């Protein structure tokens, strides 16, 4: 009994210590991202790695999801004679929800796990220890550029996703299913508000970017430096990152769209 | 990857994102950049606006002539004061124009329809539309129908 | 000019396992000192304690009279500029070429011009015999070559102290010879205080002026190489002569054999 309690206490302390370390890494990356051996120029290769290399999967996914939304939406709306509202349905669903959320999930899986693996490998091969021996803060050189790359790339990727999705919705709705183009775009424009829908979607993407990237870099820094440790850490990045996105989405949606 | 190619790729990524954002702003959300001096505001009082929202369209004969700018409640007589922003090019609405709250289609949203009157003076900034028709509330309609059918 | 390292009453534990239980050592200025012991005694940990990457629970490490763990971040940075460390795996930065790896410490810590930095880096590579490999990437190098490049990188700033973490592990005889020669040259030519952590007996005794042997968290022998090699201490003798059984037992603690076999047959 006492052993159980002691184990629980130890485990809790361990979790708290982990959370503390994660927080310290975040503060350092945000407040002091540059230093000796760590210049802002390190950001560009990381934006390429996190953002540009994710473009294809995000764009293609967005296209397909937009097309599916139009298909499903049409089949439901046509029963009410309201297929004119298809543009509205597709664009609002994408801008407010699917754009930021699905992009973040894809990002966690593709870019997030890559970051965790890279940092973890550098830890395992003692490159991080070498950096500190050479007087360079590994958080500044390795973590900060990746963190900022994630925060900048996520909203951009979410925009690409939503735009591709709306285009996909148009392709299916207007070109294939025959919804009137004027009605499609006209109703859309009338019901999509820039501030409420587009900007809020961007804010969501920005918040998701912060959390997913934070989890990814922390898992990389904190893992057990073995091959198995890296594998487990990348899995945690994807799982925790995805769960965080979904939970945050609920809270953000409630705050933003709760009171009509 | 050479630094130059890298910078081009990253720059292209950011530029594409911003361009698509602009497209979303204009073509999808219909963000309007026309200066607001191009509009003039008139008000109208309704006893029930049920479901009318700001930015709802204001039409005349089915043509969109403006937007609902804001909706306020007059605490003294419990009426809703709706401010309409009408585009400057439509400056020939007679003083006795009527405004009704209508529904667009079965699931449609509420909007304001203007019907022109016959006065020689036109509405200008700050005027009030006197002849208004409030939103039809389903319960009232049913109530009236029942009342009428009982009378037969 | 040479720097002495003094370790006083050092205690360190990982979790509830005590790694060091009061270690005292003087690593003399300008000499090559070896630290040896059975695997798991925490030799690498000791190097990390000296360089300030880990903190002791008790005791201190003095480098040139300065307490390593009482330093501020910038003070520690200054101290580290004087120390070069050769990691077991070389630990070259995989996103840079060989030359860029060697230039890195110079770029971070000096204001020299780019061409000057390049020249110094090439000279360091020349000293380890790998100037021709300057444009290769770390994954194109053999283990021995990677370690020599890492050595060139660690001496780029002409440190006064060099820490070697298991430098002889997994080396073929030729690379081994090359490495030994380099260590000796650095020490004799530049008066660098060298600390080698290893469990390779021959090489360590060959190159070190003084040797310390650790076992179970304590120093069980320390002195000039000759002296330690001829020591009468049972534990030292077991280590040096590679006797499989002695003070460090062959058998991991277990219940009697009969008990285990009976348990098996009962299933």
XYZ file of C-alpha atoms in Angstrom:
679
model
C 0.000 0.000 0.000
C 2.717 2.432 1.045
C 4.772 1.311 -1.943
C 1.865 2.087 -4.239
C 1.551 5.585 -2.816
C 5.289 6.141 -3.008
C 5.293 5.024 -6.618
C 2.392 7.337 -7.399
C 4.184 10.219 -5.707
C 7.387 9.548 -7.624
C 5.518 9.283 -10.878
C 3.707 12.569 -10.223
C 6.957 14.303 -9.394
C 8.464 12.937 -12.562
C 5.545 14.257 -14.624
C 5.788 17.653 -12.967
C 9.515 17.761 -13.591
C 8.882 16.914 -17.239
C 6.284 19.650 -17.532
C 8.699 22.077 -15.916
C 11.453 21.165 -18.373
C 9.048 21.515 -21.272
C 8.048 24.952 -20.043
C 11.632 26.099 -19.646
C 12.401 25.027 -23.197
C 9.374 26.989 -24.429
C 10.334 30.163 -22.552
C 13.901 29.946 -23.802
C 12.804 29.387 -27.412
C 10.347 32.287 -27.272
C 12.269 34.882 -25.263
C 15.879 34.130 -26.208
C 15.891 32.319 -29.510
C 19.292 33.630 -30.640
C 22.755 33.484 -29.174
C 26.339 32.487 -29.926
C 26.281 29.879 -32.644
C 22.547 30.327 -33.186
C 21.581 33.002 -35.686
C 18.142 33.838 -37.188
C 19.358 32.424 -40.510
C 18.819 28.946 -39.088
C 15.075 29.599 -39.459
C 14.914 29.286 -43.255
C 15.963 25.638 -43.616
C 13.490 24.785 -40.859
C 10.586 26.580 -42.548
C 11.494 24.685 -45.692
C 11.524 21.417 -43.792
C 8.313 21.989 -41.830
C 6.328 24.105 -44.266
C 7.368 23.612 -47.852
C 7.759 19.866 -47.510
C 4.267 19.607 -46.011
C 2.646 21.528 -48.861
C 1.889 18.554 -51.038
C 0.171 16.451 -48.401
C -1.778 19.427 -47.081
C -2.895 20.630 -50.519
C -3.941 17.203 -51.741
C -5.760 16.401 -48.497
C -7.529 19.735 -48.603
C -8.641 19.129 -52.175
C -10.084 15.716 -51.411
C -11.802 16.817 -48.237
C -13.378 19.755 -50.020
C -14.640 17.451 -52.718
C -16.095 14.995 -50.222
C -17.748 17.823 -48.297
C -19.427 18.994 -51.463
C -20.617 15.493 -52.320
C -22.013 14.761 -48.885
C -23.338 18.264 -48.413
C -25.170 18.185 -51.725
C -26.856 14.881 -51.011
C -28.240 16.261 -47.753
C -29.161 19.765 -48.916
C -30.890 18.660 -52.095
C -33.663 17.081 -50.011
C -34.507 20.524 -48.629
C -34.157 22.197 -51.979
C -31.266 24.136 -50.499
C -28.377 23.024 -52.671
C -27.733 26.723 -53.351
C -26.221 26.851 -49.874
C -23.509 24.350 -50.791
C -20.829 27.028 -51.121
C -21.635 28.271 -47.668
C -21.499 24.782 -46.182
C -18.178 23.871 -47.714
C -16.418 27.136 -47.007
C -17.601 27.580 -43.421
C -16.793 23.989 -42.487
C -13.314 24.320 -43.921
C -12.449 27.790 -42.680
C -13.731 27.323 -39.167
C -12.920 23.703 -38.456
C -11.450 21.284 -40.943
C -8.822 23.654 -42.286
C -7.023 24.320 -39.007
C -7.747 20.954 -37.387
C -6.929 18.516 -40.177
C -3.884 20.545 -41.183
C -2.650 20.421 -37.598
C -3.159 16.668 -37.404
C -1.262 16.188 -40.665
C 1.427 18.548 -39.426
C 1.862 16.642 -36.175
C 2.272 13.417 -38.070
C 4.584 14.657 -40.788
C 6.580 17.617 -39.576
C 6.204 17.095 -35.837
C 7.481 13.544 -35.822
C 10.348 14.530 -38.118
C 11.426 17.228 -35.668
C 11.283 14.824 -32.752
C 13.364 12.269 -34.633
C 15.965 14.817 -35.745
C 16.447 16.296 -32.301
C 16.396 12.854 -30.716
C 19.070 11.590 -33.067
C 21.242 14.595 -32.286
C 20.818 13.855 -28.603
C 21.646 10.177 -29.075
C 24.822 10.851 -31.055
C 25.976 13.360 -28.404
C 25.766 16.279 -30.828
C 23.698 18.249 -28.297
C 26.301 17.622 -25.589
C 29.021 18.717 -28.039
C 27.162 21.942 -28.683
C 27.023 22.792 -25.000
C 30.673 21.864 -24.572
C 31.445 24.264 -27.412
C 29.528 26.999 -25.610
C 26.394 26.927 -27.758
C 22.962 26.521 -26.164
C 21.334 23.550 -27.905
C 17.885 25.062 -27.284
C 18.901 28.162 -29.230
C 20.529 26.339 -32.079
C 18.331 23.287 -32.496
C 14.973 23.935 -30.795
C 14.185 27.600 -31.386
C 14.460 27.581 -35.203
C 12.196 24.538 -35.403
C 9.690 26.018 -32.983
C 9.330 29.273 -34.889
C 9.243 27.433 -38.204
C 6.263 25.448 -36.952
C 4.427 28.479 -35.598
C 4.891 30.350 -38.892
C 4.133 27.425 -41.186
C 0.945 26.155 -39.574
C -1.336 29.122 -40.389
C 0.045 29.254 -43.935
C -0.606 25.558 -44.406
C -4.129 25.900 -43.001
C -4.836 28.626 -45.555
C -3.623 26.371 -48.347
C -5.807 23.536 -47.051
C -8.948 25.664 -46.886
C -8.329 27.273 -50.257
C -7.764 23.922 -51.949
C -10.834 22.546 -50.209
C -13.056 25.361 -51.393
C -11.761 24.916 -54.909
C -12.402 21.174 -54.624
C -15.905 21.928 -53.405
C -16.441 24.141 -56.433
C -15.165 21.449 -58.783
C -17.595 18.896 -57.432
C -20.518 21.179 -56.623
C -20.566 23.440 -59.638
C -18.711 21.582 -62.385
C -20.001 18.144 -61.596
C -23.243 18.309 -59.628
C -24.544 21.370 -61.383
C -25.079 23.837 -58.561
C -25.340 27.308 -59.992
C -21.947 29.029 -59.844
C -23.467 32.362 -58.970
C -25.429 30.877 -56.108
C -22.397 28.893 -54.920
C -20.091 31.888 -54.683
C -22.756 34.492 -53.935
C -24.197 32.690 -50.920
C -20.702 31.910 -49.786
C -19.638 35.516 -49.879
C -22.778 36.622 -48.101
C -22.330 34.230 -45.215
C -18.579 34.035 -44.762
C -17.333 36.866 -42.616
C -13.646 37.665 -42.832
C -13.188 38.431 -39.181
C -15.403 35.753 -37.709
C -14.573 32.895 -40.024
C -11.256 33.424 -41.784
C -9.409 35.179 -38.983
C -10.698 32.878 -36.261
C -9.623 29.912 -38.339
C -6.167 31.448 -38.603
C -6.026 32.011 -34.870
C -6.861 28.360 -34.327
C -4.142 27.295 -36.743
C -1.667 29.546 -34.961
C -2.523 28.091 -31.548
C -2.347 24.535 -32.889
C 1.029 25.341 -34.423
C 2.385 26.473 -31.074
C 1.249 23.378 -29.215
C 2.109 20.739 -31.804
C 5.576 22.149 -32.376
C 6.192 22.581 -28.667
C 5.295 18.970 -27.977
C 7.464 17.800 -30.896
C 10.620 19.629 -29.816
C 10.182 18.749 -26.158
C 9.812 15.029 -26.935
C 12.977 15.208 -29.011
C 14.971 16.946 -26.282
C 13.767 14.793 -23.449
C 13.844 11.258 -24.837
C 15.961 8.319 -23.757
C 18.919 8.396 -26.163
C 18.462 5.013 -27.812
C 16.814 3.839 -31.012
C 13.838 2.626 -29.025
C 13.671 5.906 -27.166
C 13.461 7.852 -30.407
C 10.744 5.581 -31.747
C 8.650 5.984 -28.597
C 9.145 9.729 -28.566
C 7.977 10.185 -32.166
C 4.875 8.151 -31.372
C 4.202 10.375 -28.375
C 4.579 13.488 -30.491
C 1.908 12.304 -32.905
C -0.466 11.042 -30.218
C -0.171 13.893 -27.722
C -0.039 16.455 -30.503
C -3.215 15.158 -32.089
C -5.069 14.955 -28.791
C -3.969 18.464 -27.898
C -5.261 19.778 -31.218
C -8.661 18.179 -30.759
C -9.024 19.336 -27.166
C -7.900 22.886 -27.971
C -10.265 22.930 -30.932
C -13.174 22.287 -28.610
C -12.220 25.126 -26.281
C -11.429 27.573 -29.048
C -14.636 26.771 -30.918
C -16.663 27.255 -27.754
C -14.994 30.610 -27.151
C -15.200 31.859 -30.705
C -18.456 30.511 -32.010
C -20.348 29.837 -28.816
C -22.361 33.014 -28.612
C -24.029 33.856 -31.843
C 20.040 22.280 -51.048
C 21.775 25.516 -51.950
C 20.982 28.541 -49.824
C 19.599 30.449 -52.775
C 17.200 27.710 -53.812
C 16.158 27.321 -50.196
C 15.374 30.998 -49.813
C 13.348 30.969 -53.019
C 11.371 27.953 -51.867
C 10.607 29.458 -48.474
C 9.754 32.819 -49.985
C 7.477 31.110 -52.487
C 5.733 29.213 -49.702
C 5.044 32.359 -47.695
C 3.966 34.303 -50.786
C 1.591 31.533 -51.851
C 0.076 31.432 -48.382
C -0.493 35.168 -48.320
C -1.892 35.202 -51.848
C -4.383 32.485 -50.964
C -5.314 34.422 -47.847
C -6.075 37.396 -50.024
C -8.191 35.190 -52.282
C -10.056 33.837 -49.268
C -10.649 37.358 -48.083
C -12.023 38.656 -51.331
C -13.616 35.812 -53.225
C -14.749 33.687 -50.350
C -15.671 36.076 -47.591
C -16.616 38.928 -49.873
C -14.524 41.430 -47.993
C -15.505 44.744 -49.386
C -12.884 47.420 -49.793
C -15.148 50.139 -51.099
C -14.846 53.196 -48.892
C -17.719 53.697 -46.525
C -18.292 57.273 -47.658
C -20.014 55.527 -50.484
C -22.845 54.638 -48.168
C -25.461 56.557 -46.342
C -27.192 55.357 -43.230
C -30.904 55.409 -42.501
C -32.749 53.853 -39.600
C -35.979 51.878 -39.278
C -37.910 50.705 -36.238
C -39.426 47.261 -35.959
C -41.478 45.592 -33.248
C -39.860 42.244 -34.001
C -36.731 41.600 -36.019
C -36.652 37.858 -35.209
C -33.518 36.431 -36.825
C -32.314 39.491 -38.687
C -28.532 39.793 -38.264
C -26.024 42.552 -38.905
C -24.549 42.356 -42.416
C -27.798 40.914 -43.738
C -28.583 42.287 -47.144
C -30.960 45.125 -47.934
C -32.714 44.716 -51.265
C -35.154 46.531 -53.416
C -37.019 44.578 -56.081
C -34.599 41.749 -55.350
C -31.476 43.820 -56.080
C -28.994 44.197 -53.218
C -28.689 47.868 -52.418
C -26.953 47.753 -49.060
C -26.396 45.991 -45.761
C -27.773 46.000 -42.270
C -25.191 47.992 -40.335
C -26.298 47.531 -36.747
C -29.270 46.539 -34.605
C -30.113 48.212 -31.321
C -32.916 47.989 -28.802
C -34.680 51.174 -27.759
C -35.040 50.683 -23.995
C -37.929 53.100 -23.735
C -40.483 51.544 -26.075
C -38.998 48.093 -26.630
C -38.640 48.536 -30.361
C -35.679 47.385 -32.408
C -33.824 50.157 -34.190
C -32.099 48.825 -37.288
C -29.505 50.954 -39.069
C -29.319 50.288 -42.806
C -26.238 51.224 -44.810
C -27.387 51.905 -48.366
C -24.859 52.248 -51.175
C -24.374 55.768 -52.380
C -25.376 54.979 -55.962
C -28.939 54.201 -54.809
C -29.887 57.620 -53.611
C -33.400 57.860 -54.940
C -35.516 56.173 -52.325
C -38.577 58.313 -51.580
C -39.271 59.315 -47.997
C -42.287 57.010 -47.806
C -40.369 53.881 -48.821
C -41.379 50.837 -46.779
C -39.021 48.310 -45.213
C -40.051 44.716 -44.467
C -38.154 41.865 -42.895
C -38.376 38.920 -45.255
C -37.103 35.363 -45.323
C -34.961 33.998 -48.155
C -36.212 30.552 -49.121
C -37.230 27.790 -46.735
C -34.097 27.647 -44.574
C -33.052 31.071 -45.597
C -31.797 33.948 -43.556
C -33.685 37.133 -42.884
C -33.083 40.172 -44.986
C -34.698 43.575 -45.480
C -36.721 44.316 -48.572
C -37.431 47.954 -49.504
C -40.456 48.938 -51.523
C -40.339 52.329 -53.138
C -42.957 54.907 -52.288
C -44.171 57.907 -54.244
C -42.842 60.934 -52.382
C -40.868 63.590 -54.225
C -38.219 63.932 -51.491
C -35.584 61.274 -51.153
C -34.078 59.568 -48.125
C -30.735 60.948 -47.053
C -28.204 60.225 -44.281
C -29.849 60.078 -40.878
C -33.458 59.774 -42.052
C -35.845 57.240 -40.652
C -38.057 54.889 -42.645
C -41.507 55.145 -41.133
C -43.411 52.381 -42.858
C -42.043 49.116 -41.519
C -43.266 45.548 -41.493
C -41.860 43.308 -38.834
C -40.763 39.737 -39.189
C -43.581 37.237 -39.465
C -43.520 34.993 -36.425
C -44.803 31.483 -37.051
C -46.714 31.245 -33.781
C -48.637 34.445 -34.492
C -49.528 33.196 -37.944
C -50.833 29.934 -36.610
C -52.736 31.787 -33.924
C -54.365 34.105 -36.498
C -55.182 31.192 -38.798
C -56.886 29.309 -35.991
C -58.776 32.411 -34.958
C -59.953 33.007 -38.508
C -60.956 29.424 -39.129
C -62.953 29.419 -35.890
C -64.902 32.408 -37.042
C -66.139 30.628 -40.180
C 50.279 28.089 -18.474
C 49.131 24.539 -17.818
C 46.052 24.004 -15.733
C 45.507 21.597 -12.884
C 42.212 19.873 -12.158
C 41.385 19.076 -8.577
C 38.514 16.815 -7.547
C 37.540 16.979 -3.893
C 35.232 14.598 -2.085
C 32.961 14.186 -5.059
C 29.618 12.476 -4.549
C 27.152 11.810 -7.328
C 24.071 9.627 -7.593
C 21.695 8.761 -10.406
C 18.255 8.065 -8.999
C 18.945 6.056 -5.873
C 22.109 4.493 -7.252
C 25.266 6.065 -5.869
C 27.843 6.470 -8.593
C 30.594 8.274 -6.711
C 31.077 8.013 -3.004
C 33.725 10.587 -2.185
C 36.355 10.771 -4.929
C 39.563 12.742 -4.454
C 41.936 13.224 -7.372
C 44.514 15.655 -8.599
C 44.956 15.678 -12.352
C 48.299 17.350 -12.715
C 48.882 20.300 -14.962
C 50.411 19.459 -18.305
C 50.348 15.719 -17.704
C 48.348 12.896 -19.257
C 46.162 11.243 -16.631
C 44.184 8.085 -17.137
C 40.981 7.122 -15.351
C 40.131 3.452 -15.594
C 37.749 0.966 -14.126
C 35.249 -1.772 -14.898
C 32.351 -0.748 -17.126
C 29.524 0.960 -15.331
C 31.714 2.725 -12.763
C 30.718 6.069 -14.202
C 33.904 7.130 -15.933
C 32.033 9.118 -18.566
C 29.953 10.657 -15.791
C 33.161 11.904 -14.212
C 34.109 13.740 -17.382
C 30.685 15.320 -17.486
C 31.134 16.440 -13.884
C 34.487 18.001 -14.695
C 33.067 19.923 -17.627
C 30.087 21.102 -15.622
C 27.477 19.269 -17.673
C 26.430 17.448 -14.514
C 26.382 18.689 -10.934
C 27.620 16.700 -7.933
C 25.473 16.133 -4.868
C 28.496 16.840 -2.725
C 32.092 17.921 -3.170
C 33.691 20.121 -5.779
C 35.665 20.198 -8.988
C 38.318 22.896 -9.221
C 39.758 23.823 -12.580
C 42.740 26.124 -12.161
C 41.464 26.821 -8.668
C 37.998 27.809 -9.888
C 34.938 25.864 -8.704
C 33.223 24.680 -11.880
C 29.750 24.374 -10.428
C 29.705 27.777 -8.768
C 30.103 29.558 -12.073
C 27.476 31.688 -13.774
C 26.401 30.750 -17.273
C 28.950 33.077 -18.851
C 31.647 32.008 -16.410
C 31.030 28.386 -17.348
C 31.198 29.321 -21.024
C 34.619 30.946 -20.463
C 35.791 27.865 -18.633
C 34.562 25.585 -21.415
C 36.534 27.563 -23.982
C 39.583 26.233 -22.165
C 38.362 22.649 -22.319
C 38.125 20.446 -25.341
C 36.163 17.220 -25.134
C 36.403 14.264 -27.462
C 33.186 12.261 -27.283
C 33.112 8.524 -27.673
C 31.202 8.663 -30.919
C 32.972 11.727 -32.247
C 29.676 13.588 -32.214
C 30.304 15.514 -35.426
C 27.447 17.734 -36.560
C 25.759 15.808 -39.329
C 24.341 18.847 -41.075
C 27.803 20.262 -41.870
C 30.895 19.193 -43.770
C 34.128 18.166 -42.032
C 35.682 21.588 -42.522
C 32.562 23.379 -41.302
C 32.605 21.211 -38.189
C 36.146 22.278 -37.367
C 35.411 25.931 -38.166
C 32.337 25.960 -35.912
C 33.996 26.712 -32.529
C 36.082 29.439 -34.183
C 32.986 31.048 -35.692
C 31.147 30.993 -32.388
C 33.908 32.222 -30.108
C 36.248 34.386 -32.133
C 36.023 37.527 -34.225
C 38.468 36.302 -36.807
C 37.736 36.859 -40.475
C 36.205 34.050 -42.489
C 39.427 33.350 -44.373
C 41.430 33.319 -41.142
C 38.996 30.849 -39.601
C 39.221 28.655 -42.664
C 43.011 28.663 -42.494
C 43.105 27.754 -38.825
C 40.600 24.952 -39.415
C 42.638 23.566 -42.290
C 45.758 23.613 -40.121
C 43.968 21.678 -37.389
C 42.826 19.122 -39.934
C 46.376 18.939 -41.231
C 47.587 18.165 -37.696
C 45.288 15.138 -37.538
C 46.129 14.145 -41.090
C 42.696 14.750 -42.583
C 43.053 17.998 -44.511
C 42.146 16.097 -47.673
C 38.794 15.116 -46.211
C 37.738 18.719 -45.616
C 34.742 18.641 -47.945
C 33.400 15.244 -47.000
C 30.290 14.885 -44.839
C 30.422 13.063 -41.473
C 28.423 10.093 -42.737
C 31.073 9.503 -45.399
C 33.816 8.975 -42.824
C 34.945 5.808 -41.099
C 34.724 5.700 -37.305
C 38.421 6.348 -36.847
C 38.431 9.263 -39.253
C 35.358 10.776 -37.597
C 37.090 10.636 -34.268
C 40.159 12.394 -35.637
C 38.007 15.155 -37.140
C 36.284 15.493 -33.778
C 39.719 15.805 -32.202
C 40.625 18.578 -34.625
C 37.381 20.335 -33.712
C 38.008 20.030 -29.977
C 41.445 21.602 -30.262
C 40.311 24.357 -32.625
C 40.388 26.950 -29.851
C 43.702 25.670 -28.442
C 42.253 24.597 -25.106
C 44.420 24.083 -22.036
C 42.571 20.892 -21.064
C 41.537 17.934 -23.213
C 39.047 15.343 -21.990
C 38.968 12.051 -23.897
C 35.937 9.771 -23.455
C 36.918 6.181 -24.316
C 39.078 7.204 -27.276
C 40.435 3.716 -27.936
C 37.161 1.819 -28.207
C 36.617 0.029 -31.514
C 39.733 1.302 -33.251
C 41.900 -0.748 -35.562
C 45.610 -0.844 -34.611
C 46.617 1.759 -37.204
C 44.051 4.324 -36.129
C 44.899 3.535 -32.546
C 48.553 4.302 -33.178
C 47.676 7.532 -34.930
C 45.454 8.623 -32.058
C 48.044 7.808 -29.408
C 50.634 9.817 -31.292
C 48.275 12.788 -31.551
C 47.445 12.701 -27.853
C 51.111 12.613 -26.939
C 52.018 15.410 -29.352
C 49.263 17.665 -28.097
C 50.374 17.073 -24.591
C 54.112 17.513 -25.075
C 54.002 20.327 -27.619
C 51.285 22.433 -26.028
C 51.359 21.428 -22.373
C 47.710 20.449 -22.498
C 46.422 18.757 -19.348
C 44.940 15.567 -20.793
C 42.419 13.328 -19.054
C 41.723 9.983 -20.676
C 38.838 7.806 -19.561
C 39.229 4.263 -20.787
C 39.152 0.583 -20.001
C 41.854 -0.287 -22.506
C 44.806 -1.247 -20.315
C 47.750 -1.334 -22.697
C 47.050 1.905 -24.491
C 46.202 3.776 -21.306
C 49.332 2.665 -19.440
C 51.397 3.406 -22.534
C 50.324 6.992 -22.951
C 49.490 8.154 -19.405
C 51.874 9.616 -16.858
C 49.472 8.911 -14.022
C 46.651 6.445 -13.695
C 43.609 6.258 -11.381
C 41.453 3.188 -11.026
C 37.803 3.522 -9.951
C 35.662 0.786 -8.566
C 32.315 0.887 -6.812
C 32.326 4.665 -6.609
C 35.767 5.085 -5.108
C 39.376 5.465 -6.159
C 41.118 2.173 -5.419
C 44.473 3.120 -6.921
C 46.219 6.265 -8.067
C 49.751 7.149 -9.013
C 52.383 6.872 -11.703
C 51.598 4.147 -14.273
C 54.483 1.878 -13.252
C 53.432 1.978 -9.643
C 49.812 1.112 -10.280
C 50.695 -1.704 -12.625
C 52.694 -3.388 -9.883
C 50.193 -2.790 -7.110
C 49.380 -5.492 -4.551
C 45.735 -4.509 -4.087
C 43.461 -7.477 -4.931
C 40.946 -5.300 -6.755
C 43.642 -3.586 -8.817
C 45.224 -6.931 -9.650
C 41.893 -8.371 -10.817
C 41.335 -5.405 -13.125
C 44.843 -5.280 -14.501
C 45.276 -8.971 -15.068
C 41.766 -9.386 -16.394
C 40.839 -12.073 -13.892
C 37.212 -13.006 -14.473
C 36.564 -13.627 -10.784
C 37.805 -11.828 -7.695
C 36.626 -8.807 -5.728
C 34.291 -8.042 -8.674
C 32.373 -11.325 -8.731
C 31.657 -13.365 -11.864
C 28.228 -14.435 -10.685
C 25.457 -11.884 -10.495
C 23.812 -12.291 -7.058
C 21.266 -15.187 -7.246
C 19.664 -17.844 -5.026
C 21.355 -21.260 -4.974
C 21.336 -23.314 -8.181
C 19.318 -26.152 -6.575
C 16.510 -23.728 -5.760
C 16.271 -22.453 -9.337
C 16.337 -25.919 -10.894
C 13.723 -27.223 -8.486
C 11.463 -24.304 -9.348
C 11.727 -25.148 -13.053
C 10.893 -28.853 -12.613
C 7.838 -28.026 -10.499
C 6.040 -26.297 -13.409
